[in-house]
Coordinates of C-alpha atoms and ligand atoms in Angstrom, one line a residue:
M1 CA 125.3 98.4 26.8
I2 CA 128.5 97.5 27.8
R3 CA 130.0 100.5 26.3
I4 CA 127.2 103.0 27.4
I5 CA 127.1 102.1 30.7
P6 CA 130.5 103.4 31.9
L7 CA 129.8 106.3 30.1
L8 CA 126.6 106.6 32.2
L9 CA 128.7 106.2 35.2
L10 CA 130.6 109.4 34.7
F11 CA 127.4 111.6 35.1
S12 CA 125.5 109.8 37.3
P13 CA 126.4 109.3 41.0
L14 CA 123.5 107.4 41.5
L15 CA 123.9 104.7 38.9
S16 CA 127.7 104.2 40.2
A17 CA 126.3 103.3 43.6
A18 CA 125.0 100.5 42.0
M19 CA 128.2 99.4 40.6
P20 CA 130.9 99.6 43.6
N21 CA 134.6 98.4 42.7
I22 CA 134.7 94.9 43.6
V23 CA 138.3 93.8 45.2
L24 CA 138.4 90.2 45.9
I25 CA 141.3 89.5 48.0
Y26 CA 142.1 85.6 48.0
A27 CA 144.8 84.1 50.2
D28 CA 146.2 80.7 49.6
D29 CA 146.1 78.1 52.4
L30 CA 145.5 80.4 55.1
G31 CA 143.7 78.9 58.3
Y32 CA 140.7 79.9 60.0
G33 CA 142.6 80.8 63.2
D34 CA 145.6 82.5 61.4
L35 CA 144.3 85.9 61.9
G36 CA 144.3 88.4 65.0
C37 CA 140.8 88.9 64.4
Y38 CA 139.9 85.1 64.1
G39 CA 141.8 84.5 67.5
S40 CA 145.4 84.0 66.6
K41 CA 147.7 85.6 69.2
A42 CA 151.0 84.4 67.8
I43 CA 150.5 86.6 64.5
Q44 CA 149.8 90.2 64.2
T45 CA 147.4 91.0 61.4
P46 CA 146.6 94.9 62.4
H47 CA 145.0 95.6 58.7
L48 CA 142.9 92.6 58.7
D49 CA 141.7 93.1 61.9
R50 CA 140.7 96.7 61.3
L51 CA 139.0 95.7 58.1
A52 CA 137.1 93.0 60.0
A53 CA 136.5 95.5 62.9
N54 CA 135.2 98.1 60.2
G55 CA 133.0 95.7 58.3
I56 CA 131.4 92.2 58.6
R57 CA 133.5 89.2 60.0
F58 CA 131.8 86.0 58.9
T59 CA 132.4 83.0 61.2
D60 CA 130.7 80.4 59.1
A61 CA 132.2 80.8 55.7
Y62 CA 133.3 78.1 53.3
S63 CA 135.7 77.5 50.2
T64 CA 134.0 75.1 48.0
S65 CA 137.1 72.7 48.5
A66 CA 140.1 72.1 50.5
T67 CA 142.2 72.5 48.0
C68 CA 143.2 75.3 45.5
T69 CA 142.3 74.5 41.8
P70 CA 138.9 73.3 42.8
S71 CA 137.8 76.2 45.1
R72 CA 138.9 78.8 42.6
Y73 CA 136.9 76.7 39.8
G74 CA 134.1 76.8 42.3
L75 CA 134.5 80.6 43.3
L76 CA 134.7 81.7 39.6
T77 CA 132.4 79.6 37.7
G78 CA 129.5 79.4 40.6
N79 CA 129.5 75.4 40.0
Y80 CA 130.9 72.8 42.2
P81 CA 134.1 71.8 40.7
W82 CA 133.4 68.2 41.5
R83 CA 130.9 67.9 38.8
K84 CA 133.2 67.9 36.3
K85 CA 136.0 65.4 35.9
G86 CA 139.9 66.8 36.0
N87 CA 138.8 69.5 38.3
N88 CA 141.8 68.7 40.6
I89 CA 145.1 70.2 41.8
L90 CA 146.6 70.9 38.3
P91 CA 150.2 70.6 37.3
G92 CA 151.8 74.0 35.9
D93 CA 151.5 72.8 32.3
A94 CA 147.6 72.0 32.5
A95 CA 145.2 73.2 29.9
L96 CA 142.4 75.6 31.0
I97 CA 139.6 73.7 33.2
I98 CA 136.9 76.8 32.5
P99 CA 135.6 76.5 29.1
P100 CA 136.1 79.8 27.3
G101 CA 132.9 81.7 26.9
S102 CA 131.1 80.3 30.0
P103 CA 129.6 82.6 32.4
T104 CA 132.0 83.6 35.1
L105 CA 132.1 86.0 38.0
P106 CA 134.4 88.3 35.9
S107 CA 132.6 87.6 32.7
I108 CA 129.2 88.4 34.3
L109 CA 130.9 91.7 35.7
Q110 CA 132.5 92.6 32.3
K111 CA 128.8 92.6 31.0
A112 CA 127.6 94.8 33.7
G113 CA 130.6 97.2 32.4
Y114 CA 133.2 96.8 34.6
H115 CA 136.8 96.2 34.0
T116 CA 138.2 92.8 35.2
A117 CA 141.5 91.8 36.2
V118 CA 143.4 89.1 38.1
I119 CA 146.7 89.5 39.8
G120 CA 148.6 86.6 41.5
K121 CA 148.0 83.0 41.6
W122 CA 146.2 81.5 38.8
H123 CA 146.2 77.5 39.0
L124 CA 143.2 76.8 36.5
G125 CA 145.5 76.0 33.5
L126 CA 146.4 77.9 30.4
G127 CA 146.1 76.7 26.9
T128 CA 144.0 73.8 25.6
A129 CA 144.4 69.9 25.6
A130 CA 144.7 70.6 21.7
E131 CA 146.7 73.7 21.7
P132 CA 149.2 73.2 24.9
V133 CA 150.3 76.7 26.3
N134 CA 153.3 78.3 24.6
W135 CA 155.7 79.9 27.1
N136 CA 157.6 81.4 24.4
G137 CA 154.7 82.9 22.4
S138 CA 151.5 84.1 22.7
I139 CA 149.3 82.5 25.4
T140 CA 146.2 82.3 23.6
V141 CA 143.8 80.7 26.1
G142 CA 143.9 81.7 29.7
P143 CA 142.3 84.7 31.9
R144 CA 141.5 86.6 29.2
Q145 CA 139.2 83.8 27.4
I146 CA 137.0 83.6 30.8
G147 CA 136.3 87.3 31.5
F148 CA 139.3 88.9 32.7
D149 CA 140.7 92.0 30.7
Y150 CA 143.9 92.1 32.7
N151 CA 146.0 89.7 34.2
F152 CA 149.3 89.4 36.0
I153 CA 149.7 85.8 37.2
M154 CA 151.6 82.8 38.4
A155 CA 150.6 80.1 36.0
A156 CA 150.0 77.7 38.8
T157 CA 151.5 77.6 42.6
G158 CA 155.1 78.8 43.7
D159 CA 156.0 75.4 44.0
R160 CA 155.1 74.5 40.6
V161 CA 157.2 75.4 37.4
P162 CA 157.5 77.5 35.4
S163 CA 158.4 79.8 38.2
V164 CA 157.7 82.9 35.9
Y165 CA 155.4 85.7 35.6
V166 CA 152.8 85.9 33.0
E167 CA 151.2 89.0 32.2
N168 CA 148.1 89.4 29.8
D169 CA 149.6 86.6 27.0
R170 CA 153.2 86.7 27.4
V171 CA 155.8 85.6 29.9
L172 CA 157.3 88.5 31.4
N173 CA 160.7 89.6 30.7
L174 CA 161.4 86.7 28.7
D175 CA 164.9 86.5 26.5
P176 CA 163.7 85.0 23.1
A177 CA 167.2 83.6 22.8
D178 CA 166.6 81.9 26.2
P179 CA 163.4 79.8 25.5
I180 CA 161.6 78.1 28.3
S181 CA 160.8 74.2 28.2
V182 CA 158.8 72.5 30.9
S183 CA 157.7 69.1 31.9
Y184 CA 156.0 67.3 34.2
K185 CA 157.1 64.0 33.0
K186 CA 160.6 64.0 32.8
K187 CA 163.6 66.2 33.1
V188 CA 164.4 68.7 30.6
G189 CA 167.8 70.7 30.2
D190 CA 170.5 70.4 32.6
W191 CA 169.3 72.6 35.5
P192 CA 170.1 71.5 39.0
T193 CA 167.4 69.5 40.6
G194 CA 166.6 68.6 44.3
R195 CA 166.9 64.9 43.9
E196 CA 170.4 65.4 42.2
N197 CA 172.0 68.6 43.7
P198 CA 170.3 68.9 47.0
D199 CA 173.3 71.2 48.3
Q200 CA 172.3 74.0 45.8
R201 CA 168.7 74.3 47.4
K202 CA 167.8 76.9 50.4
F203 CA 166.2 74.4 52.1
S204 CA 165.1 70.7 51.8
A205 CA 162.0 69.1 50.7
D206 CA 160.4 66.0 50.1
D207 CA 160.8 63.9 47.0
H208 CA 157.6 65.3 44.8
H209 CA 159.2 68.8 45.6
S210 CA 162.7 67.9 44.2
D211 CA 162.7 68.3 40.4
T212 CA 164.0 71.6 39.0
I213 CA 165.6 74.2 41.4
T214 CA 165.0 77.7 40.6
N215 CA 165.9 80.7 43.1
G216 CA 167.2 78.2 45.4
V217 CA 164.1 76.2 45.7
S218 CA 163.6 72.8 44.5
R219 CA 160.0 72.7 42.7
I220 CA 157.5 70.3 41.3
G221 CA 158.1 69.7 37.6
F222 CA 161.2 70.3 35.2
M223 CA 162.0 73.6 33.5
T224 CA 165.0 75.0 31.6
G225 CA 165.5 78.6 30.0
G226 CA 163.8 81.6 30.8
K227 CA 166.4 82.5 33.3
A228 CA 165.7 86.5 33.1
A229 CA 162.0 85.6 33.5
L230 CA 162.6 83.7 36.8
W231 CA 160.8 85.3 39.8
K232 CA 162.5 85.8 43.1
D233 CA 160.4 83.9 45.8
D234 CA 161.1 86.8 48.3
E235 CA 159.7 89.5 45.9
L236 CA 156.6 87.4 45.0
G237 CA 154.4 89.1 47.4
D238 CA 155.5 92.7 46.8
H239 CA 155.4 92.2 43.2
F240 CA 151.6 91.2 43.0
T241 CA 151.0 93.9 45.4
A242 CA 152.4 96.7 43.2
K243 CA 150.7 95.5 40.3
A244 CA 147.4 95.4 42.3
L245 CA 148.3 99.1 43.3
E246 CA 149.1 100.2 39.7
Y247 CA 145.7 98.6 38.5
I248 CA 143.5 100.3 41.0
E249 CA 145.2 103.4 40.3
K250 CA 144.8 102.9 36.5
Q251 CA 141.0 102.0 36.9
K252 CA 139.9 104.5 39.5
D253 CA 137.5 106.2 37.6
K254 CA 135.5 103.5 36.2
P255 CA 134.1 100.4 37.8
F256 CA 136.5 97.5 38.4
F257 CA 136.8 94.0 39.7
L258 CA 140.2 92.8 41.1
F259 CA 140.6 89.3 42.2
F260 CA 144.0 89.6 43.9
A261 CA 144.7 86.0 44.8
L262 CA 147.9 86.0 46.9
H263 CA 150.3 83.4 47.0
E264 CA 150.7 83.6 51.0
P265 CA 151.0 81.5 52.9
H266 CA 151.4 78.7 50.3
V267 CA 154.5 76.8 50.4
P268 CA 157.3 77.6 49.8
R269 CA 157.2 80.1 52.1
V270 CA 160.0 82.7 51.5
P271 CA 159.2 86.1 53.1
A272 CA 160.6 89.5 52.1
P273 CA 163.6 90.3 54.3
R274 CA 161.9 92.8 56.1
Y275 CA 159.4 90.0 57.5
V276 CA 161.9 87.6 58.7
G277 CA 161.3 86.9 62.2
K278 CA 158.2 89.1 62.4
S279 CA 156.4 86.2 64.0
P280 CA 157.4 83.6 66.5
L281 CA 156.4 80.9 63.9
G282 CA 159.0 81.0 61.4
P283 CA 158.6 81.5 57.8
R284 CA 154.6 80.5 58.0
G285 CA 153.7 83.1 60.2
D286 CA 156.2 85.7 58.6
V287 CA 154.5 85.5 55.4
I288 CA 151.1 86.0 56.9
T289 CA 152.4 89.2 58.5
Q290 CA 153.7 89.8 55.0
L291 CA 149.9 89.1 53.6
D292 CA 148.2 91.5 56.1
D293 CA 150.7 94.4 54.9
H294 CA 149.6 93.6 51.1
V295 CA 146.1 93.9 52.3
G296 CA 146.8 97.0 54.3
A297 CA 148.5 98.4 51.0
V298 CA 145.6 97.9 49.0
V299 CA 143.1 99.5 51.7
A300 CA 145.4 102.7 51.9
K301 CA 145.4 102.9 47.9
L302 CA 141.7 102.9 48.0
E303 CA 141.6 105.4 50.8
Q304 CA 144.3 107.8 49.1
L305 CA 142.2 107.4 45.8
K306 CA 138.7 108.3 47.9
L307 CA 137.5 104.8 46.7
L308 CA 136.5 103.2 49.8
E309 CA 132.8 104.2 49.9
N310 CA 132.4 102.8 46.5
T311 CA 134.6 99.7 46.9
I312 CA 133.4 96.5 48.4
I313 CA 136.9 94.7 50.0
L314 CA 136.3 91.0 50.4
V315 CA 139.0 88.8 52.0
S316 CA 139.0 85.2 52.3
G317 CA 140.8 82.2 51.3
D318 CA 141.2 79.1 48.8
N319 CA 141.4 76.2 51.8
G320 CA 142.3 75.5 55.0
P321 CA 145.7 75.5 56.5
V322 CA 148.7 73.2 56.5
L323 CA 151.8 73.2 58.3
N324 CA 154.3 70.6 56.6
D325 CA 153.3 70.8 53.0
G326 CA 156.6 69.4 51.5
Y327 CA 159.2 72.0 52.5
D328 CA 161.3 71.8 55.8
D329 CA 160.4 75.4 56.8
Q330 CA 160.1 74.7 60.5
A331 CA 156.3 75.3 60.2
V332 CA 155.6 72.5 62.5
E333 CA 158.7 72.9 65.0
K334 CA 157.7 76.5 65.4
N335 CA 154.3 76.4 65.8
G336 CA 153.9 76.0 69.4
E337 CA 150.3 76.5 70.6
H338 CA 149.4 78.2 67.4
K339 CA 145.8 76.8 66.1
A340 CA 146.1 77.6 62.5
G341 CA 143.0 75.8 61.8
G342 CA 140.8 77.5 64.9
P343 CA 138.9 75.2 66.9
F344 CA 138.5 73.1 64.2
S345 CA 140.1 69.7 63.0
G346 CA 141.6 68.7 59.7
G347 CA 143.3 71.2 57.4
K348 CA 143.8 71.7 54.0
Y349 CA 142.8 68.4 52.0
S350 CA 140.5 67.4 55.0
K351 CA 136.6 67.0 54.8
L352 CA 136.4 68.0 58.6
E353 CA 135.8 71.7 59.1
A354 CA 139.2 73.3 59.1
G355 CA 139.5 72.0 55.4
C356 CA 136.9 74.7 53.9
R357 CA 135.8 76.5 56.9
V358 CA 137.8 79.9 56.0
P359 CA 138.1 83.6 57.0
L360 CA 135.7 85.8 55.3
I361 CA 135.7 89.5 55.8
V362 CA 133.4 91.9 53.6
S363 CA 133.9 95.6 54.0
W364 CA 132.2 98.5 52.2
L365 CA 132.6 101.8 53.8
G366 CA 129.3 103.4 54.9
K367 CA 127.8 100.3 53.8
S368 CA 128.5 97.6 55.8
V369 CA 127.4 97.6 59.2
P370 CA 130.3 96.4 61.6
S371 CA 129.3 93.2 62.9
V372 CA 130.2 89.7 63.1
S373 CA 127.8 87.3 61.3
N374 CA 127.4 83.7 62.0
A375 CA 125.2 83.1 58.7
A376 CA 126.5 80.0 56.7
V377 CA 128.1 81.2 53.5
S378 CA 129.7 79.6 50.9
Q379 CA 132.1 81.0 48.1
I380 CA 130.1 79.2 45.5
D381 CA 127.5 82.1 45.8
F382 CA 129.8 85.2 45.0
L383 CA 129.1 84.5 41.5
A384 CA 125.3 84.9 41.7
S385 CA 125.4 87.6 44.6
F386 CA 127.4 90.0 42.6
A387 CA 125.4 89.1 39.4
S388 CA 122.4 90.3 41.3
L389 CA 124.3 93.5 42.6
V390 CA 125.3 95.0 39.2
G391 CA 121.8 93.8 37.8
Q392 CA 123.0 90.8 35.5
P393 CA 120.7 87.6 35.3
I394 CA 122.1 84.6 37.1
P395 CA 123.1 81.9 35.2
Q396 CA 121.7 78.5 35.9
G397 CA 124.1 76.6 38.5
D398 CA 124.9 76.0 42.0
S399 CA 125.2 79.7 42.7
E400 CA 122.6 81.7 44.6
N401 CA 122.1 84.9 45.6
A402 CA 123.5 85.9 48.7
I403 CA 124.3 89.5 48.6
D404 CA 122.1 90.3 51.7
V405 CA 124.1 88.1 53.8
L406 CA 127.5 89.4 52.2
L407 CA 126.6 92.9 52.9
G408 CA 125.4 92.2 56.5
K409 CA 121.6 92.8 55.7
T410 CA 120.6 89.5 57.1
Q411 CA 122.4 86.8 59.0
I412 CA 120.0 83.8 57.1
G413 CA 122.6 82.1 55.6
R414 CA 122.5 79.0 53.4
K415 CA 120.6 76.1 54.2
A416 CA 123.2 73.5 52.5
I417 CA 126.9 73.7 52.4
I418 CA 129.0 71.1 50.5
Q419 CA 132.5 70.8 51.2
Q420 CA 135.0 69.0 49.0
G421 CA 138.0 67.4 50.7
I422 CA 140.5 65.0 49.0
P423 CA 138.7 62.7 48.1
G424 CA 135.0 62.9 48.9
L425 CA 132.3 65.5 49.9
A426 CA 131.1 66.3 53.2
F427 CA 127.7 68.2 54.0
R428 CA 126.8 71.0 56.7
A429 CA 122.7 71.6 57.1
G430 CA 122.3 74.1 60.0
E431 CA 124.0 72.8 63.1
W432 CA 124.8 69.2 61.4
K433 CA 127.3 68.1 59.9
Y434 CA 127.4 64.7 57.8
I435 CA 130.5 63.0 56.0
P436 CA 129.3 60.0 53.9
P437 CA 131.3 56.5 54.3
L438 CA 134.6 56.7 52.6
K439 CA 137.5 54.2 53.0
G440 CA 141.3 56.0 53.1
N441 CA 143.7 57.3 55.5
S442 CA 142.1 58.1 58.6
E443 CA 145.2 61.2 59.1
H444 CA 147.5 62.8 56.8
K445 CA 150.6 64.3 58.3
G446 CA 149.2 64.2 61.7
K447 CA 145.8 65.7 60.7
R448 CA 142.2 64.0 60.5
T449 CA 141.3 63.7 56.9
G450 CA 137.5 62.8 57.7
N451 CA 137.7 59.4 55.8
N452 CA 135.7 56.4 57.5
P453 CA 134.2 53.6 56.1
Q454 CA 131.2 54.5 58.8
P455 CA 128.8 57.5 57.8
Q456 CA 129.7 60.6 60.4
L457 CA 127.4 63.1 61.8
Y458 CA 128.7 66.0 64.1
H459 CA 126.9 68.5 65.9
L460 CA 128.9 71.4 64.9
T461 CA 127.9 73.7 67.8
A462 CA 128.3 71.3 70.7
D463 CA 131.2 69.6 69.0
P464 CA 133.2 72.0 66.5
A465 CA 136.4 69.9 66.5
E466 CA 134.2 66.7 65.0
T467 CA 135.4 64.5 67.7
K468 CA 131.7 62.5 68.5
N469 CA 130.3 60.7 65.8
L470 CA 126.8 60.7 66.6
A471 CA 125.5 58.7 63.6
E472 CA 124.5 55.4 65.5
K473 CA 122.5 57.7 67.7
H474 CA 120.5 59.8 65.1
P475 CA 120.2 57.4 62.0
E476 CA 117.3 59.7 61.1
K477 CA 119.6 62.6 60.6
V478 CA 122.2 60.6 58.7
T479 CA 119.3 59.5 56.1
D480 CA 117.8 63.1 55.8
L481 CA 121.2 64.5 55.5
A482 CA 122.2 61.8 53.0
A483 CA 119.3 62.3 51.0
M484 CA 119.5 66.2 50.9
L485 CA 123.2 65.9 49.6
E486 CA 122.0 63.2 46.8
T487 CA 119.5 65.7 45.7
I488 CA 122.0 68.5 45.3
I489 CA 124.5 66.2 43.6
G490 CA 122.0 64.9 41.3
R491 CA 121.1 68.2 40.0
N492 CA 121.5 69.0 36.2
I493 CA 123.6 72.0 35.8
P494 CA 123.9 72.7 32.1
S495 CA 125.9 75.9 32.5
T496 CA 129.1 74.5 32.3
K497 CA 128.7 74.4 28.3
P498 CA 130.3 77.3 26.5
Q499 CA 128.1 80.3 25.3
N500 CA 128.8 83.2 23.6
L501 CA 128.5 86.0 25.7
H502 CA 129.1 88.9 23.4
Ligands
NG6_601 C1 150.0 68.7 46.3 C2 151.4 69.2 46.9 C3 151.5 70.3 47.6 C4 150.8 71.7 47.3 C5 149.4 71.0 46.8 C6 148.5 72.2 46.2 C7 152.9 67.2 47.5 C8 153.0 66.1 48.2 N1 151.7 68.3 48.1 O1 150.0 67.7 45.7 O2 152.8 70.8 48.3 O3 151.4 72.1 46.2 O4 149.6 70.0 45.7 O5 148.1 73.1 46.9 O6 153.1 67.4 46.3 S1 147.1 74.1 46.6 O7 146.9 75.0 47.6 O8 147.5 74.8 45.2 O9 145.9 73.3 46.1
CA602 CA1 145.4 76.9 48.4

């Protein structure tokens, strides 16, 4: 089947209509309120605004988690990340946390005949515990083992070493005479660190981001070697976008799935020179205008290739916003009245709405009727939704088919939305939000975390900022929601077990 379908497609416009290209653009730490179409006045995002005006703009969309690695795990596997130990924010030398061979969004699309690619931020680990990643040889376990035919990635995040690109199984531009070593335990080599040589970096950082300096930025983790392979932070976005355009051009004649995982506006925020000062908010706003241009470039490429009518474009993010995330880049000082989390409280890491409530725009020219949808939708459902769209069986797991919601055919969304903060879960059902009791700091860098030793109950329509805890007033509601959450947590999800797909 895998080989026959693409051949058939060449001759069958009917069949090809059922296999649109899927371009999933995934921003990093983008807030609900950061885009013009979601209410931002300070940051100009004309390309995203146009996409939203021509497509479906979701007001009630969620990532599974308020941090990066877990959200990406949920998105790609269709299973809640908190079901498995170790699905936390990963260091840059971590092993792959998705078992090779398990069903994933890209592997399901591959089975349907799609060519699949991930370009951008990975942060799901490479190699295995038994065979750690070999930066100087072939990376044998990575995106290709979980369904991506092509990858051009950064291993973890911009603030974690190694600060090099990986293309398929190799570090790009690596000089074999200058091998890379990486450690998250101790200093390796003699490259300067932010702690010892603070004057050698472009901007200061907290202690956690004060290990090895590469390209003038001190990072988390130590590295040495691979000088010719180091990325330049102000070129990251353009580089990933160029690769995305190249990929689209190359795949234009057959169905493809592109997971374009942009780094903006995650720290370190180093805009390309032409974006410096493009927003009044300093680097954080500037890199969001840069992100907007990347989206514009992808849409323009699809338009130029006359692919818009045969491509579903989705834009969303992995978790909510954060201003100060370790670097002194004036995000806090220059924020002014901007509300990165929109009307919501908390932000990245938080169980309150700004942690997981993210922008979601879906556009399929000629198919998606321009609208605003307030259906509750979770990224956990992308896997089942696209499996159903391309006629593949839906694996047993947390993912449910919401394709009609995503394409705007119905506004009846998910009954239950689980949000994962650091630590703990929160639960939305309809207009109600329940947060189980949990001790811990009630604030992190001035933002509410959602921790509270008492149960919390909020009415999201009347109180989107989650300021009035109604748990004592409606104990029966608390009992109901707690029971619903426990039932979902208690489900037996077997599909994280490896299976042979070919
Ligand atoms: C945190 C880092 C933060 C960022 C985050 C991952 C500190 C104090 N904070 O541990 O800077 O790297 O991990 O972000 O070091 S994420 O979007 O990839 O989840
Ligand atoms: Ca993130």
